[in-house]
Coordinates of C-alpha atoms in Angstrom, one line a residue:
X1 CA -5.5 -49.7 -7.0
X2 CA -6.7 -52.8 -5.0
X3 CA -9.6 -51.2 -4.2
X4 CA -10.8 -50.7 -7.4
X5 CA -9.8 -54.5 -8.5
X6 CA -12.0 -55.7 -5.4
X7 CA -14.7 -53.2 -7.1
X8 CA -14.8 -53.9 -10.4
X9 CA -18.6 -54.2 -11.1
X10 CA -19.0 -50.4 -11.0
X11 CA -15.8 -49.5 -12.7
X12 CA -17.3 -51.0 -16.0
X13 CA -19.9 -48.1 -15.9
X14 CA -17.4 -46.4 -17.3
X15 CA -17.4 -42.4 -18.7
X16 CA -18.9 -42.3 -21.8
X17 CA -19.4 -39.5 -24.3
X18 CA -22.4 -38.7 -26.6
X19 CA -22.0 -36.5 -29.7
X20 CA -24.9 -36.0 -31.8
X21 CA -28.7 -37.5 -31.4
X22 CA -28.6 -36.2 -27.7
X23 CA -26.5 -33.4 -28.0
X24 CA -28.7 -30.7 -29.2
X25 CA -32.2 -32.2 -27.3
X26 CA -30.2 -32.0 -24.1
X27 CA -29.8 -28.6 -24.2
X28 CA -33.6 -28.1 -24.0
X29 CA -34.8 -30.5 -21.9
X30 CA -32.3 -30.7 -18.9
X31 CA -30.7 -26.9 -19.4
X32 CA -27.5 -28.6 -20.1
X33 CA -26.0 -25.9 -21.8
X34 CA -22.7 -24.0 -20.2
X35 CA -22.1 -21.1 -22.6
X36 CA -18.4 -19.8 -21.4
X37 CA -19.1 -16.6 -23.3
X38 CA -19.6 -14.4 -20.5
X39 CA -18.2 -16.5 -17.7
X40 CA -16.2 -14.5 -15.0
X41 CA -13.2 -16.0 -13.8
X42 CA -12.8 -15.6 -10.0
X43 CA -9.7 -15.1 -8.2
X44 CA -10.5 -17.5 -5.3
X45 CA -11.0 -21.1 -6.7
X46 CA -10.8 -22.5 -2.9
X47 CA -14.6 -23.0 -2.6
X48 CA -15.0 -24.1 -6.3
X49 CA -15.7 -27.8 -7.2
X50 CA -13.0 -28.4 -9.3
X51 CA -10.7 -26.1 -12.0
X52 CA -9.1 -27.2 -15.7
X53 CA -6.2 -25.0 -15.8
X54 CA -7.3 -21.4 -15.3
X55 CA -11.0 -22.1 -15.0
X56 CA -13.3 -23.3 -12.3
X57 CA -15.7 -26.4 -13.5
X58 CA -19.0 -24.7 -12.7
X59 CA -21.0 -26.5 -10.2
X60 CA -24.2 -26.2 -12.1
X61 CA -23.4 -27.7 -15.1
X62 CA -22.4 -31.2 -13.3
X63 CA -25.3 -31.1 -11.0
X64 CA -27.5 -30.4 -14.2
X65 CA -25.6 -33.1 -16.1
X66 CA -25.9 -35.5 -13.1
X67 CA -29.6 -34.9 -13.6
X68 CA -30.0 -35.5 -16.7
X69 CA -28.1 -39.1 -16.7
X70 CA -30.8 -39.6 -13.3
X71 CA -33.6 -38.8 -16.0
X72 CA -32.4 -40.5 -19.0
X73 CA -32.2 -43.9 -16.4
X74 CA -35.7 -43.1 -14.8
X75 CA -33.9 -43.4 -11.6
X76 CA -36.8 -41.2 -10.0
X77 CA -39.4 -43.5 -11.1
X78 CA -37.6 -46.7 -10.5
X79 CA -38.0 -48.9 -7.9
X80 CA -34.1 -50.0 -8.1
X81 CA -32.3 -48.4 -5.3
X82 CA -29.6 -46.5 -6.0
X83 CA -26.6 -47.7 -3.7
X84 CA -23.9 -45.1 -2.6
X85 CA -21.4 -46.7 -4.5
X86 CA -23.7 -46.2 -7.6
X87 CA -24.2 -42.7 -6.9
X88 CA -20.7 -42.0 -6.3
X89 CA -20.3 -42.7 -9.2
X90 CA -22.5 -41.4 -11.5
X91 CA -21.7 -38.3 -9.7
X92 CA -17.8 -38.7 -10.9
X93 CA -18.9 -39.5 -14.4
X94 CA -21.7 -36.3 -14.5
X95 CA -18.3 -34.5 -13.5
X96 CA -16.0 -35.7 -16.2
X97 CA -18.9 -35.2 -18.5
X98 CA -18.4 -31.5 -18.0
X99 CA -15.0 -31.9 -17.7
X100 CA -14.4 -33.2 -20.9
X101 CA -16.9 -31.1 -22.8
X102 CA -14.4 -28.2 -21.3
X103 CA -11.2 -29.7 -22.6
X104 CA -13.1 -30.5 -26.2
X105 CA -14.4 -26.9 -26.5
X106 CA -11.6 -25.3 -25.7
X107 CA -9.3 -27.3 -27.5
X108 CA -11.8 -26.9 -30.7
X109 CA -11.5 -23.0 -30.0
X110 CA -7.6 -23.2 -30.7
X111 CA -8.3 -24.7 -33.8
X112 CA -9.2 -23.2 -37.1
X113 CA -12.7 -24.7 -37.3
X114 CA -15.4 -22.7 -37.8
X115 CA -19.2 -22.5 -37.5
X116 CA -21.1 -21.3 -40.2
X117 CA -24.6 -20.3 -40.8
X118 CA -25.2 -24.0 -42.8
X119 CA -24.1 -25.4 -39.2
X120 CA -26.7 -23.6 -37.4
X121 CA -29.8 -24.0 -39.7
X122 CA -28.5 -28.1 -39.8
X123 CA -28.8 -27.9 -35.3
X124 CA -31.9 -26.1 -35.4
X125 CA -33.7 -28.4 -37.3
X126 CA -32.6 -31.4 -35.4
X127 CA -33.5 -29.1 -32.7
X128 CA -37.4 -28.6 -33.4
X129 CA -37.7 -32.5 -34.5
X130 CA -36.5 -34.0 -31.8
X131 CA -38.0 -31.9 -29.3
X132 CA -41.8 -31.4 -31.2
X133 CA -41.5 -27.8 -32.4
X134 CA -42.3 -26.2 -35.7
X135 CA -40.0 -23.1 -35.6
X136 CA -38.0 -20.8 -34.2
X137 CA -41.0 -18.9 -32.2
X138 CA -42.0 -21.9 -30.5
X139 CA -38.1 -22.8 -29.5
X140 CA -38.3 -19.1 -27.8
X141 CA -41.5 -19.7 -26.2
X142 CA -40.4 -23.0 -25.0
X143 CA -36.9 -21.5 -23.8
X144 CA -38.6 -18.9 -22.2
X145 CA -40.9 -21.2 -20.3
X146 CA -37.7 -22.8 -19.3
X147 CA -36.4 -19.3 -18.0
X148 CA -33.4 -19.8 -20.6
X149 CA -32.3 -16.7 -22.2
X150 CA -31.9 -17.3 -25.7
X151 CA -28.7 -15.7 -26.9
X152 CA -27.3 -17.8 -24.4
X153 CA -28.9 -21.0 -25.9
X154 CA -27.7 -20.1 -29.3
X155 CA -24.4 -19.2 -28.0
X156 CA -24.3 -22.6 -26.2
X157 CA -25.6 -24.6 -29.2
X158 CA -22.8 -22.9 -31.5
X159 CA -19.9 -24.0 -29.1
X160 CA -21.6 -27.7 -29.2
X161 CA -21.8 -28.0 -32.8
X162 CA -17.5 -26.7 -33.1
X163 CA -17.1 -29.4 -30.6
X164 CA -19.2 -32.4 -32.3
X165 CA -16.8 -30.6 -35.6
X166 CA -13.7 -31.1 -33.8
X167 CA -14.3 -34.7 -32.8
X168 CA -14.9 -35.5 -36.1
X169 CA -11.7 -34.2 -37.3
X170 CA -9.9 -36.7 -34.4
X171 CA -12.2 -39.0 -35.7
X172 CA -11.1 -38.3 -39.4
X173 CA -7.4 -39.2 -37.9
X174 CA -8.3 -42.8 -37.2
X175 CA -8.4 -45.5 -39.4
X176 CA -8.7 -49.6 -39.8
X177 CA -7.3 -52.2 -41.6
X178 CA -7.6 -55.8 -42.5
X179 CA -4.0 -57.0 -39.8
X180 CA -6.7 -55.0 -36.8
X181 CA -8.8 -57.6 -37.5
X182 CA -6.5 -60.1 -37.4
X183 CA -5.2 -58.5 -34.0
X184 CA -8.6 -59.0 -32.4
X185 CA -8.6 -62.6 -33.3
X186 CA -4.7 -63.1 -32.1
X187 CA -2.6 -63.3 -29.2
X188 CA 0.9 -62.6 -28.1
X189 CA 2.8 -63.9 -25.4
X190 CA 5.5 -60.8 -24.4
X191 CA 7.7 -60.0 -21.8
X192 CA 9.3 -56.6 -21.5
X193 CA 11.9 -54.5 -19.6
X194 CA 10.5 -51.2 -18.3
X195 CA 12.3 -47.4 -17.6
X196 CA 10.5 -45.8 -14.8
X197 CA 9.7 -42.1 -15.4
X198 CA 9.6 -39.5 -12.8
X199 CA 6.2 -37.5 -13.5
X200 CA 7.2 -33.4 -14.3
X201 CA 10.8 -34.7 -14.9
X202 CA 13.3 -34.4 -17.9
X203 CA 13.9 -38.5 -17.8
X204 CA 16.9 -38.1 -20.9
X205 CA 19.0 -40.4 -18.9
X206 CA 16.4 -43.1 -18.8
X207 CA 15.9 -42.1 -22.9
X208 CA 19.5 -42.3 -23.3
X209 CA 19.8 -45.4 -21.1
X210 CA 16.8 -47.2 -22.7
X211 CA 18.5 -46.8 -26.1
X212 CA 21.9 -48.1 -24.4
X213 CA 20.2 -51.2 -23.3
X214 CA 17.7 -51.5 -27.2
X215 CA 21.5 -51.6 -28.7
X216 CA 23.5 -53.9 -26.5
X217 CA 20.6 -56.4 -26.9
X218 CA 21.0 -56.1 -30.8
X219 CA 24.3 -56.4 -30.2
X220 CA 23.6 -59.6 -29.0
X221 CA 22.7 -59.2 -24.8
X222 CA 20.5 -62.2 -23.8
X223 CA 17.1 -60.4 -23.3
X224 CA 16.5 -62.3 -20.3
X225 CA 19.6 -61.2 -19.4
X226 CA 18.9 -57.3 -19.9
X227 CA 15.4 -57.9 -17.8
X228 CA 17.9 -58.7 -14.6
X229 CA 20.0 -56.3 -15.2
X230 CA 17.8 -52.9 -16.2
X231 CA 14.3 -53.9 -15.6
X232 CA 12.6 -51.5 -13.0
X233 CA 9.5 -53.6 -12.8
X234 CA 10.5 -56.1 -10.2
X235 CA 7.1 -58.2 -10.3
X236 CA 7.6 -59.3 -13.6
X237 CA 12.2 -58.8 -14.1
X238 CA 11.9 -62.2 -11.6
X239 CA 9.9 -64.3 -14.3
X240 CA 12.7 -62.9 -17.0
X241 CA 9.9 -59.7 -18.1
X242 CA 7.1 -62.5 -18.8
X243 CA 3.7 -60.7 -19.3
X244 CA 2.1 -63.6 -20.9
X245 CA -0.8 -64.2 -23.1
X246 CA -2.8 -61.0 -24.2
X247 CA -5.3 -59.7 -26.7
X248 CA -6.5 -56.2 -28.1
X249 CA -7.9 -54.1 -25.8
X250 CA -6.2 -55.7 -22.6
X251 CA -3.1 -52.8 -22.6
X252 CA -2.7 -49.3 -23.2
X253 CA -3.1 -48.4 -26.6
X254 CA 0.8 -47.4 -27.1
X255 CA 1.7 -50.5 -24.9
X256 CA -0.8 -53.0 -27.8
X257 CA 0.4 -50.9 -30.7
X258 CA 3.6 -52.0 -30.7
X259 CA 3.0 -55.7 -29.4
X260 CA 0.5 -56.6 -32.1
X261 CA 3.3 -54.7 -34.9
X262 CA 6.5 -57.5 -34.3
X263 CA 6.5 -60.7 -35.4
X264 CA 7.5 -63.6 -33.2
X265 CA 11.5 -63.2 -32.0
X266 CA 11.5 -59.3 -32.6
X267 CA 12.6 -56.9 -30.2
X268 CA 11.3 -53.0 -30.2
X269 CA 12.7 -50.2 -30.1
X270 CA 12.0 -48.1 -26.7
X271 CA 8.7 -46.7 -26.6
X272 CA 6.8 -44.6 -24.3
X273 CA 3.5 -45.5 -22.3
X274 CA 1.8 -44.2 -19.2
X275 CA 3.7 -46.5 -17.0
X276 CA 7.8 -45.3 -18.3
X277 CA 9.8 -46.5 -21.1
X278 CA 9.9 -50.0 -22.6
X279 CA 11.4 -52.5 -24.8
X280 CA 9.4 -55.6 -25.4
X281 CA 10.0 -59.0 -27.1
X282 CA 7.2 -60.9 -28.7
X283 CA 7.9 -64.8 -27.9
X284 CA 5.5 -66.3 -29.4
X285 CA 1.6 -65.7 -31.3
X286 CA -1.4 -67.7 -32.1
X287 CA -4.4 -67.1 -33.5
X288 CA -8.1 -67.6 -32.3
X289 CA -11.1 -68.9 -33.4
X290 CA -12.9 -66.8 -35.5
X291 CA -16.8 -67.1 -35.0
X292 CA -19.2 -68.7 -37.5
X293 CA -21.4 -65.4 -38.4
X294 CA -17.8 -63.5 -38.8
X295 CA -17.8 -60.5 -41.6
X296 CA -15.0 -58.2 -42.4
X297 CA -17.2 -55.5 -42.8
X298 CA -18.8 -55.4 -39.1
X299 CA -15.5 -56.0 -37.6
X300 CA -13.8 -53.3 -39.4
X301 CA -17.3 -51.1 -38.3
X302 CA -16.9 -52.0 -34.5
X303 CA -13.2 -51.7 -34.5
X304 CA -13.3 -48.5 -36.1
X305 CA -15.6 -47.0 -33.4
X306 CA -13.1 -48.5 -30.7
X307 CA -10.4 -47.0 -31.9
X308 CA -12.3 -43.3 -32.4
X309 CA -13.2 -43.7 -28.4
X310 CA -9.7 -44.6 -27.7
X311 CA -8.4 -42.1 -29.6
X312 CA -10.7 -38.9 -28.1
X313 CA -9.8 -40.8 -24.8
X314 CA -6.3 -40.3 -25.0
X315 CA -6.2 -37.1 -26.7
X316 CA -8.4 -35.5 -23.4
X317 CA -5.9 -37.3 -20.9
X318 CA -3.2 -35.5 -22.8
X319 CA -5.4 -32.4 -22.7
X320 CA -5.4 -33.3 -18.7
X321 CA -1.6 -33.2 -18.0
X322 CA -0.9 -30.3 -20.3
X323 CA -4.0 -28.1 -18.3
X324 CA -3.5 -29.5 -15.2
X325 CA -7.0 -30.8 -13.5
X326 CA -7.7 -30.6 -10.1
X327 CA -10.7 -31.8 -7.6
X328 CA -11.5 -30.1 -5.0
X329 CA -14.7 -30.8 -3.2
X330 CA -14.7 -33.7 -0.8
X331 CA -17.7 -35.3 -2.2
X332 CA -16.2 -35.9 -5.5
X333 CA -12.6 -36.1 -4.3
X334 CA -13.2 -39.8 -2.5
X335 CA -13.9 -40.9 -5.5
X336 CA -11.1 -39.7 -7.7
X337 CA -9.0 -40.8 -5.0
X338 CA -9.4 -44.4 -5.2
X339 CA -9.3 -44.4 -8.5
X340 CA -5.6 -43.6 -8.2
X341 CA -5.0 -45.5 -5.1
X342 CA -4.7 -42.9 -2.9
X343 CA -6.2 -44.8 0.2
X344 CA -5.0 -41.8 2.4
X345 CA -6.3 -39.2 0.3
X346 CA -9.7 -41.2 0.5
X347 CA -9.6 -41.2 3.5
X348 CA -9.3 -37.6 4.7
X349 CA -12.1 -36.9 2.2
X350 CA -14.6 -39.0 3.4
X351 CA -13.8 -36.8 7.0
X352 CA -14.2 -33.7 5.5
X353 CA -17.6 -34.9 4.2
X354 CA -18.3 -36.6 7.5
X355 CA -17.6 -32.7 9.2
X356 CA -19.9 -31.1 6.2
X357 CA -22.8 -33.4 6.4
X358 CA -22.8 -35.0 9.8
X359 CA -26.3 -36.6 9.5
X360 CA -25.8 -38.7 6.3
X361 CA -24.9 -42.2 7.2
X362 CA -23.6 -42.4 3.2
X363 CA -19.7 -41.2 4.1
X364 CA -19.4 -43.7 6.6
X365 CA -20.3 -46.2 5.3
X366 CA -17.9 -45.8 2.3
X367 CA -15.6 -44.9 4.5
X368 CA -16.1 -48.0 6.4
X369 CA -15.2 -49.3 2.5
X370 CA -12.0 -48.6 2.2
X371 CA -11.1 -49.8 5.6
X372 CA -12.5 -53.0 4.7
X373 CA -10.9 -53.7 1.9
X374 CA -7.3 -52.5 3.2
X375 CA -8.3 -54.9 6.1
X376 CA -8.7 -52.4 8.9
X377 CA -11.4 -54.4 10.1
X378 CA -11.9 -52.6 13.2
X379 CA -11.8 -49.0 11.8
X380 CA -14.2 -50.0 9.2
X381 CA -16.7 -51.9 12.1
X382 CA -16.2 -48.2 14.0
X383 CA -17.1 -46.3 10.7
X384 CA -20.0 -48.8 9.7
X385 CA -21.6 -49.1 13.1
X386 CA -21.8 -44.5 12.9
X387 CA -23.4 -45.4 9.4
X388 CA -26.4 -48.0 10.9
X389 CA -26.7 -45.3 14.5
X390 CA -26.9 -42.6 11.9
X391 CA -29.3 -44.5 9.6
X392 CA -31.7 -45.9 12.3
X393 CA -32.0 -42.4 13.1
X394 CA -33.9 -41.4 9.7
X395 CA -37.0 -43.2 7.7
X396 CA -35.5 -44.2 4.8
X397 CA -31.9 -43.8 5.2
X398 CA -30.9 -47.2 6.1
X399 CA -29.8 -49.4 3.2
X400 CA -28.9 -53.4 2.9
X401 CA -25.4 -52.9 1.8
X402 CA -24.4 -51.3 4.9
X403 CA -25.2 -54.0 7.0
X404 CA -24.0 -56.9 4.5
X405 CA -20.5 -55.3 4.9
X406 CA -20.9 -54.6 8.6
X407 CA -21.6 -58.6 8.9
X408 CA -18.7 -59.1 6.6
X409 CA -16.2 -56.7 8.9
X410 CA -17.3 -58.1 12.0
X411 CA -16.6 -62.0 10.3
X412 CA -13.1 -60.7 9.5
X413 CA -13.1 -59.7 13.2
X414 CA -14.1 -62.8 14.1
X415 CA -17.6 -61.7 15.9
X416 CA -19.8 -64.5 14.7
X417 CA -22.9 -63.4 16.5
X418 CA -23.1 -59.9 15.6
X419 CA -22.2 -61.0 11.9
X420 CA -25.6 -63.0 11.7
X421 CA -27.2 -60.0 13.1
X422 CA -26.3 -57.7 10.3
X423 CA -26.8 -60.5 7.7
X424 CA -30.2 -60.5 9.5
X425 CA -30.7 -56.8 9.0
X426 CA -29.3 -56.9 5.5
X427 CA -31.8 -59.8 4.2
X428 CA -35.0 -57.7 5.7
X429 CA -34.2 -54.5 4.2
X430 CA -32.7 -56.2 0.9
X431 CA -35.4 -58.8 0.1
X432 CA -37.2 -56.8 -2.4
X433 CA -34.3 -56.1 -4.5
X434 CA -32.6 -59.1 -6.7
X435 CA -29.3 -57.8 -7.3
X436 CA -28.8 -57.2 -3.5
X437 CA -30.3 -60.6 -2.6
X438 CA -27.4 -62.3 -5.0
X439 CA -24.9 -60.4 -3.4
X440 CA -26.1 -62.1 0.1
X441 CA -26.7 -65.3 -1.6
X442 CA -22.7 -65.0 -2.5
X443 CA -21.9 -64.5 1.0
X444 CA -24.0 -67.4 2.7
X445 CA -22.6 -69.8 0.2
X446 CA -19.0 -68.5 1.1
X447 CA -20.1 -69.1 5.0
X448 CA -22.3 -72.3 4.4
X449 CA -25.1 -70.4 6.6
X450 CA -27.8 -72.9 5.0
X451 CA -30.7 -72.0 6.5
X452 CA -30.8 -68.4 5.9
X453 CA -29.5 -69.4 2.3
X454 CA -32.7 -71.0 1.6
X455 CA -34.5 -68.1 2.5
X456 CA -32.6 -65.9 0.5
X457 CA -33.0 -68.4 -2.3
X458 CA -36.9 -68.8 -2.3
X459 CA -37.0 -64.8 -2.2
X460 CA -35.0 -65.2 -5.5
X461 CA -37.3 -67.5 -6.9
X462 CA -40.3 -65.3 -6.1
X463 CA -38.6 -61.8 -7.8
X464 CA -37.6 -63.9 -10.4
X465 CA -41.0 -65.0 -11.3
X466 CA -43.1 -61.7 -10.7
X467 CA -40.6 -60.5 -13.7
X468 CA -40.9 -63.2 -15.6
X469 CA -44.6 -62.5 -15.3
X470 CA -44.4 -59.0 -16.0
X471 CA -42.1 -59.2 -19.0

């Protein structure tokens, strides 16, 4: 997970899903429709991209859905640079996109819900507003320009409109009150003891030992004490379970849930979260602030909507575990990887890409990455030099973030000289683009380089300006 806490800025991207005002316009625009109606189910999923369960996540829909988020951010028209990180992942997000929409639809086909012909007529019209039609004739001629067939359109708008139904019955299961708006204006200072869990195991003798432990401490065991004794988290049983200060939204849901529910000097009863079993104590709680233009209403409003995304969240990782979900192409495997910490894992995908696209300087230069930040410094200057040889090579491959973090590797390595070179490189290629040029400005003021900070600065100053100007 370290490299993701050293890579934070993309993570906040996030996944997000869109029910409604783009759902049916998507479908014409972008082809974004994935009808499962007549889908064949092969034997072989070695060569698919990925597979929910017992189905293969077809390869078209992501690439179609990674278009259409490269549309809806004008990325071809742009003249921001896309950086491999960036594209990694908006690739992984297109990816869970479709993945999601899979678990949604099918878990809305279990269900009793049903589309009706009032359903249809409501779609349609939304349909021919937002897309400048006046009936169904010119959605056929416009489909058929397209080269979509239209039962399949139909068939694919049907399953979207059970699946914006089915959200909105989880939706319907979420409420707010007055004490969650207290929550987000409050703090708790906790500590806890936690029950590891083996994943795929039974785990009753950590239930049954949890409840031993939740008993003997009403019976009067010091918690402190307990935290020595049973605590499995060893980072935190040395500082007697201390978690310290936290608001809403800074746990897991199950893990807040029950914080925010005790009073100060209460213990809990053993719950379950992602991370094992655990029994917490609330030590203390204050309250915050609240701000000047505070209404109940809004709050309620945006805490509500939190919750509904929270709530869809966790019921498709649940969906997850119980289908079992599994990635399979190396191009979107790296990514995936990381995210659980699986440097290894990374790492061999990022050589299988290397083996199926040996021109593309993009693998090793993210591969280059993750050496970096697990401090491999030579293994990433090996990767990162293939990366500029391989760039060089091509117009328009090159890129300033591979040579800012070849500078970097060779700093770590202690090769002053050929750092400055690639800082060099990096400024040139980078000095049309302001984010990149803060990045380097970062850098420089980390490594006192003055004079080539005052370069990068008055290049700030003149981007800064021509927007100004253009705004």
């Amino acid at each position: 997970m370290r490299f993701f806490r050293e890579n934070a800025q993309y993570i906040g991207l996030g996944i997000l899903i869109f029910f409604g005002a783009t759902m049916f316009a998507g479908s014409v625009f972008f082809g974004g429709f994935s009808s499962t109606e007549d889908s064949q189910t092969p034997v072989d999923f070695s060569r698919e991209l990925a597979v929910l369960g017992d189905k293969p996540v077809p390869r078209e829909s992501v690439m179609k859905e990674l278009n259409r988020v490269a549309m809806q951010l004008n990325l071809a028209q742009s003249k921001e640079r896309v950086s491999p990180e960036i594209f990694e992942l908006l690739q992984h997000n297109a990816l869970m996109q479709v993945v999601n929409n899979m678990v949604l639809l099918q878990a809305a086909k279990e269900s009793n819900l049903k589309v009706d012909k009032k359903d249809v007529k409501t779609a349609l019209q939304f349909v021919y507003q937002e897309n400048d039609l006046k009936d169904k004739r010119a959605l056929k001629q416009r489909l058929k320009d397209l080269q979509v067939p239209y039962k399949q359109y139909m068939a694919s708008l049907k399953e979207d409109i059970l699946v914006k139904k089915f959200v909105s019955l989880l939706h319907s299961q979420v409420s707010v009150s007055d004490d969650d708006v207290e929550n987000k204006y409050a703090q708790v200072l906790v500590r806890h003891i936690l029950f590891a869990q083996e994943e795929g195991a039974d785990n009753e003798e950590k239930r049954v030992l949890a409840q031993s432990v939740y008993d003997k401490i009403k019976g009067g065991l010091r918690f402190e004490k307990a935290v020595q004794q049973y605590s499995e988290e060893l980072e935190t049983a040395s500082q007697g379970g201390r978690l310290g200060w936290f608001g809403t939204g800074q746990m897991v849901q199950s893990f807040e849930d029950v914080a925010f529910s005790l009073k100060k000097g209460d213990v809990s009863e053993p719950f379950v979260s992602d991370y094992g079993i655990h029994i917490l104590k609330v030590d203390d709680r204050r309250v915050l602030p609240k701000p000047e233009s505070f209404d109940l209403e809004k709050e309620k409003v945006a805490i509500l909507a939190q919750k509904r995304a929270s709530y869809l969240n966790r019921f498709i990782q649940s969906e997850f575990k119980r289908l079992s979900f599994e990635i399979q192409d190396p191009f979107f495997k790296a990514y995936e990887a990381k995210l659980t910490g699986d440097v290894q894992g990374a790492v061999r995908a990022y050589q299988l890409q290397i083996s199926q696209n040996p021109y593309s300087p993009h693998s090793h230069y993210l591969l280059g990455q993750v050496y970096f930040v697990n401090q491999e410094y030579k293994r990433a200057i090996d990767e990162l030099r293939k990366a500029s040889v391989k760039a060089e090579l091509s117009e328009g491959l090159d890129f300033p973030e591979l040579h800012l973090l070849l500078g970097r590797a060779y700093l770590a390595d202690e090769q002053v000289k050929d750092m400055l070179n690639e800082l060099d490189k990096a400024f040139e290629l980078g000095k049309e683009d302001l984010g990149f040029l803060k990045q380097l400005k970062q850098t420089l003021e980390q490594k006192k380089l003055t004079r080539r900070l005052k370069k990068v600065d008055k290049e700030i100053l003149r981007l800064e300006v021509s927007q100004r100007s253009q705004a």
